[in-house]
Coordinates of C-alpha atoms and ligand atoms in Angstrom, one line a residue:
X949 CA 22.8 -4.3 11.5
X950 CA 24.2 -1.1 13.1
X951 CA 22.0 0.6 15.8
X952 CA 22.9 3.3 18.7
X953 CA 24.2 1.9 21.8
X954 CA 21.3 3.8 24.0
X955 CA 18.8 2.1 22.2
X956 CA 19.7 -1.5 21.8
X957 CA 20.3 -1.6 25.2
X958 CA 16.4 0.1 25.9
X959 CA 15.0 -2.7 23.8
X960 CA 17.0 -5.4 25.3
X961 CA 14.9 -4.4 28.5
X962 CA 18.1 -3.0 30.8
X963 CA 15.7 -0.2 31.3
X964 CA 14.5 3.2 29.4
X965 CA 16.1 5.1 27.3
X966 CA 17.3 7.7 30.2
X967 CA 18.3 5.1 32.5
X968 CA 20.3 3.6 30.1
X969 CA 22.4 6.9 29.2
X970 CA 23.4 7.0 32.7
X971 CA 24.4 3.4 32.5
X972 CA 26.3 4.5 29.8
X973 CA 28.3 7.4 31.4
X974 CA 29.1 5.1 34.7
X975 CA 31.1 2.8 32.3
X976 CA 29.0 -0.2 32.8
X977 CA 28.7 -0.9 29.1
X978 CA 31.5 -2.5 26.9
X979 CA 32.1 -3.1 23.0
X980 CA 34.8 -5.4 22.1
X981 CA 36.2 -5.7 25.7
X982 CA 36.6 -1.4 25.6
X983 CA 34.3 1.0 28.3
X984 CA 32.2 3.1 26.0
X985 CA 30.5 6.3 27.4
X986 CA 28.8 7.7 24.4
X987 CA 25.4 7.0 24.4
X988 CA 25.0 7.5 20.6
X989 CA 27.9 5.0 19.9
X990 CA 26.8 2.8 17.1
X991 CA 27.3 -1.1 17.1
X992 CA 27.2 -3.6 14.7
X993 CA 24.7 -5.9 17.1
X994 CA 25.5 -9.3 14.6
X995 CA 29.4 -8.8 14.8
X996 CA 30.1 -6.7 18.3
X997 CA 30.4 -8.0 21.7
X998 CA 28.3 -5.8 23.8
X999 CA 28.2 -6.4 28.1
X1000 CA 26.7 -4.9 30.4
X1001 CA 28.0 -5.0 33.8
X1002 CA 30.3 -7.8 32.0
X1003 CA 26.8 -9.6 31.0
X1004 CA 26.6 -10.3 27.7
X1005 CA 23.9 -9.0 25.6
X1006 CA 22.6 -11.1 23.0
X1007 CA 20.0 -8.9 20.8
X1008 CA 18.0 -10.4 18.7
X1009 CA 16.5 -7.9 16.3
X1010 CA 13.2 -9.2 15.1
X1011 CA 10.7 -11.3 17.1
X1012 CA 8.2 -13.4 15.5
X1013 CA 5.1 -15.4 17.5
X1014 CA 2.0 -17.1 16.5
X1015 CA -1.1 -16.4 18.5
X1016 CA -4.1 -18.5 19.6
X1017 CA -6.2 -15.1 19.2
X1018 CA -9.4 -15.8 21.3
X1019 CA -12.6 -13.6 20.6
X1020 CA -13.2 -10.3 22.3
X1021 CA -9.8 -9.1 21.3
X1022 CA -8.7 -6.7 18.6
X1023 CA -5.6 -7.2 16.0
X1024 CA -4.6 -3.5 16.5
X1025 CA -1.5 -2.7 19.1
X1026 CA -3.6 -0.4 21.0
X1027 CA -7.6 0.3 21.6
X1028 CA -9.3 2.7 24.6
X1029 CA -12.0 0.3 24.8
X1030 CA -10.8 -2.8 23.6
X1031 CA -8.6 -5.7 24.6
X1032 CA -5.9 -5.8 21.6
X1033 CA -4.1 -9.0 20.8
X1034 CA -0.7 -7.4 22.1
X1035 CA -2.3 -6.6 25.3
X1036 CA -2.4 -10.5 25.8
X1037 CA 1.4 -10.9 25.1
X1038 CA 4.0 -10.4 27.8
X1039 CA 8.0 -10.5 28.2
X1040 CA 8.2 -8.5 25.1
X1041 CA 7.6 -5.0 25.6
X1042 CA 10.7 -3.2 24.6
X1043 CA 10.4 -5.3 21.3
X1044 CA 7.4 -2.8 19.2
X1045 CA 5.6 -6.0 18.0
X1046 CA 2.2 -5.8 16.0
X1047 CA -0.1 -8.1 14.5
X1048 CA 1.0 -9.2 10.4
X1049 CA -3.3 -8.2 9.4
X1050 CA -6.1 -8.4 11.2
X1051 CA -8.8 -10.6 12.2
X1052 CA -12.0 -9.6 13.2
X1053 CA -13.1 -9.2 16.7
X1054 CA -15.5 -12.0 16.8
X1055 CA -12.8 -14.2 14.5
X1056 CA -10.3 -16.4 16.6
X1057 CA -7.3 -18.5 15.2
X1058 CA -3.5 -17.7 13.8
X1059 CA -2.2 -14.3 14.2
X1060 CA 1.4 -13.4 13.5
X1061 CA 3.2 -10.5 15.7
X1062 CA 6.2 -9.4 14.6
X1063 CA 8.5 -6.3 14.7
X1064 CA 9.6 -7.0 11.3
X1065 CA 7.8 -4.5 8.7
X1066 CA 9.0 -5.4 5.3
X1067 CA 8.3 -9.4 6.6
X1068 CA 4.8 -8.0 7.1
X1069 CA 4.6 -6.1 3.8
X1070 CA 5.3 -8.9 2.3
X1071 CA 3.3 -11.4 3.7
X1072 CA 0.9 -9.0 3.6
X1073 CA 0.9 -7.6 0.0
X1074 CA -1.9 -8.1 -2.2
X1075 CA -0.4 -8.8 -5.2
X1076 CA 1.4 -11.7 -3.9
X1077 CA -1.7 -13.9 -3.0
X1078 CA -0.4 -15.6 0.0
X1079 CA -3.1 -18.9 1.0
X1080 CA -5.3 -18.0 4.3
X1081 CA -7.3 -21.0 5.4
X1082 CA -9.7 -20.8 7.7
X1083 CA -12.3 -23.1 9.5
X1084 CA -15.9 -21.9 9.7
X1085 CA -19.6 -22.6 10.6
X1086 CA -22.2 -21.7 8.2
X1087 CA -25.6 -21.2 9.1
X1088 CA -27.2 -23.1 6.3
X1089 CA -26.1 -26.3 4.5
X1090 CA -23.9 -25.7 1.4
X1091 CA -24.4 -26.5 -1.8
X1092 CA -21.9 -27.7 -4.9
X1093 CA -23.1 -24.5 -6.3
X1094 CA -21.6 -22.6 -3.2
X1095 CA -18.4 -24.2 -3.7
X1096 CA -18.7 -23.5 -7.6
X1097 CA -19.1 -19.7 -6.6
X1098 CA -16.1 -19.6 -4.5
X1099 CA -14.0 -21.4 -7.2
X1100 CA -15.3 -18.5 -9.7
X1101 CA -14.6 -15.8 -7.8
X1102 CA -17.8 -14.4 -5.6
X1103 CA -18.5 -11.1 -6.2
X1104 CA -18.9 -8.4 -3.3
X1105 CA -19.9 -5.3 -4.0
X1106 CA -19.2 -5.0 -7.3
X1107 CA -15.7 -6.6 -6.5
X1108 CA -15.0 -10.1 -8.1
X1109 CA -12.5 -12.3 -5.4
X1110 CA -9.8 -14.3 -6.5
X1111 CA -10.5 -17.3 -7.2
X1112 CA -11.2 -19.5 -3.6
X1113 CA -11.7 -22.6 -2.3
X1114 CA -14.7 -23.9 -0.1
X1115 CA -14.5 -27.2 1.3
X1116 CA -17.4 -29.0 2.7
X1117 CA -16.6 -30.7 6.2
X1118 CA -20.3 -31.6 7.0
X1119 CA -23.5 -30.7 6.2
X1120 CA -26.5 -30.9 9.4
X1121 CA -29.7 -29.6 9.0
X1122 CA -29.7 -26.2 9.6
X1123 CA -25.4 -25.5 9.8
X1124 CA -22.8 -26.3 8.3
X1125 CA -19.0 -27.0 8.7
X1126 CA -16.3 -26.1 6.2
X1127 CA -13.0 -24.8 5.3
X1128 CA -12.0 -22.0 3.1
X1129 CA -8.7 -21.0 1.5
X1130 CA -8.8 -17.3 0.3
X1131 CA -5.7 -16.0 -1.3
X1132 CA -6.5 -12.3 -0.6
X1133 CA -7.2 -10.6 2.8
X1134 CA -10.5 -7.9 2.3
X1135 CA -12.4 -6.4 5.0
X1136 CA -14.5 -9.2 6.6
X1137 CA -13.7 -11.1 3.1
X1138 CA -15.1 -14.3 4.2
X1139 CA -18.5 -12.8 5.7
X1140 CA -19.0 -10.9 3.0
X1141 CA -18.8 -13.8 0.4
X1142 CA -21.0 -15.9 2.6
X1143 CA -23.3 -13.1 2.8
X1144 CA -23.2 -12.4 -1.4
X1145 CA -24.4 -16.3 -1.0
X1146 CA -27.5 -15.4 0.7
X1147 CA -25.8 -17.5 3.9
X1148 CA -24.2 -16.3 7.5
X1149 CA -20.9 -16.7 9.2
X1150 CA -21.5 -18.1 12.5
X1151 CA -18.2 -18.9 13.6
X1152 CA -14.7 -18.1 11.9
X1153 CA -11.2 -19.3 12.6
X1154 CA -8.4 -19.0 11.3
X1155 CA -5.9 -22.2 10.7
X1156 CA -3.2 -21.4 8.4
X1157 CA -1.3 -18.7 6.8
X1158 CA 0.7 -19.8 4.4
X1159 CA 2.7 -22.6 5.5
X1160 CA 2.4 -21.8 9.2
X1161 CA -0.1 -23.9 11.0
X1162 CA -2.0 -22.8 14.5
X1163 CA 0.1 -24.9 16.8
X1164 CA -3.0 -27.5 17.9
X1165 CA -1.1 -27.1 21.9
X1166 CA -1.7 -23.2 22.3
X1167 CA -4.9 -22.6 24.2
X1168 CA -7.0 -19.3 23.0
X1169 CA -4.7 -16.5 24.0
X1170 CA -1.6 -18.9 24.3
X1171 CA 1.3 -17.8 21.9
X1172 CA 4.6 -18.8 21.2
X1173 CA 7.9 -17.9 18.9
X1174 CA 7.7 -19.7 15.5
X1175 CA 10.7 -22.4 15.3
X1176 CA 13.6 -21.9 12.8
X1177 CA 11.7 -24.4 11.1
X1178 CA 8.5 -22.5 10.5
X1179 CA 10.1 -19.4 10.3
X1180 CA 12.4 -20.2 6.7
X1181 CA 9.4 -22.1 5.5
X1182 CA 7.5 -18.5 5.8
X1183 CA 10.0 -16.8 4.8
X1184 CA 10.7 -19.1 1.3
X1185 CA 9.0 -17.7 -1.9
X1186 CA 7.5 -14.4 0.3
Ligands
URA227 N1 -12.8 -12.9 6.9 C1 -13.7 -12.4 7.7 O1 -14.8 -12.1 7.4 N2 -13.2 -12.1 9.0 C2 -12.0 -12.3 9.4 O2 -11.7 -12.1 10.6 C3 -11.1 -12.9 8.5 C4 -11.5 -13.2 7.2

């Protein structure tokens, strides 16, 4: 991956874009052992060594986290009167990361931030029907006919979902607690099928995308990178 010198070394965080042309000129940068003084230089940042003041800079193009995303804040990367989830993240501002979708404001659970686009448009893409499962309180108890509807596809304004699946936890007397796996991502999808239903959404989170599980350990607004691990798992079959 080739990039200009100037602005690797802005996102690497060695400071903004001006700054950085004057670290340039000074001679504190080096590629391949040689003092380089054009700013617009372009380096290969897999293949070249790059120091700075003889540190070594190790970029690392694309950051990926998961996100405990509590209530109260929005997926968007910025808001005038709301909290966004990217407000919440910190040590990785030079990186241009945005929530993969959105949940809703009142919806907590798994959000992705990356700086990746075409890993987004992918995971993203309607037509390839990636599995969302979420956990969710319902304000009446369900029925087998409910979980037949979602298996049909329930239709919301005039619009017939792919096929889903509802899975009863537990019914009480006036609630109830399920999962539900939706392979497609509409606006408020999973309130609005509840609602076709005749029944309410009274809490929503979200669990799973894909293969990628909410780490159980991150507290609401806790986030972390994914592992190797769960990041080629995503990545299989995207
Ligand atoms: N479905 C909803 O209704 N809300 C969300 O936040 C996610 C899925």
């Amino acid at each position: 991956m080739v990039m200009r010198l100037d602005k690797l070394l802005a996102h690497y965080g060695i400071g903004t874009r001006k700054e950085v042309k004057k670290y340039i000129k000074k001679g504190y940068v080096k590629v391949n052992s040689q003092i380089i003084k054009k700013d617009d230089f372009k380096v290969d940042i897999i293949h070249d060594a790059i120091t700075f003041q003889d540190e070594s800079i190790y970029y690392q193009p694309f950051v990926y986290l998961m996100l405990h995303k509590p209530a109260g804040c929005v997926c968007a990367t910025k808001d005038n009167v709301h909290q966004t989830v990217i407000d919440l993240i910190e040590g990785y501002e030079n990186y241009d990361l945005f929530p993969v979708g959105r949940l809703d404001k009142d919806t907590e659970g798994l959000v992705i931030l990356t700086n990746d686009g075409d890993f987004a448009h992918k995971l993203l893409s309607p037509n390839r029907h990636h599995a969302k499962l979420y956990y969710a309180h319902i304000n009446a108890r369900i029925t087998d006919e409910d979980i037949q509807a979602f298996h049909d596809g329930v239709v919301i304004d005039g619009y017939r979902c792919f096929p889903a699946h509802l899975s009863l936890i537990k019914n009480y007397d006036e609630l109830s607690e399920v999962t539900i796996e939706i392979f497609e991502g509409k606006f408020h999808q999973i309130k609005r099928m509840f609602q076709a239903l005749g029944k309410r959404v009274v809490y929503l989170k979200r669990i799973k995308i894909k293969s990628l599980k909410l780490d159980p350990c991150l507290k609401l607004g806790e986030y972390r990178e994914l592992s190797d691990d769960e990041l080629f798992d995503l990545k299989k079959n995207l």
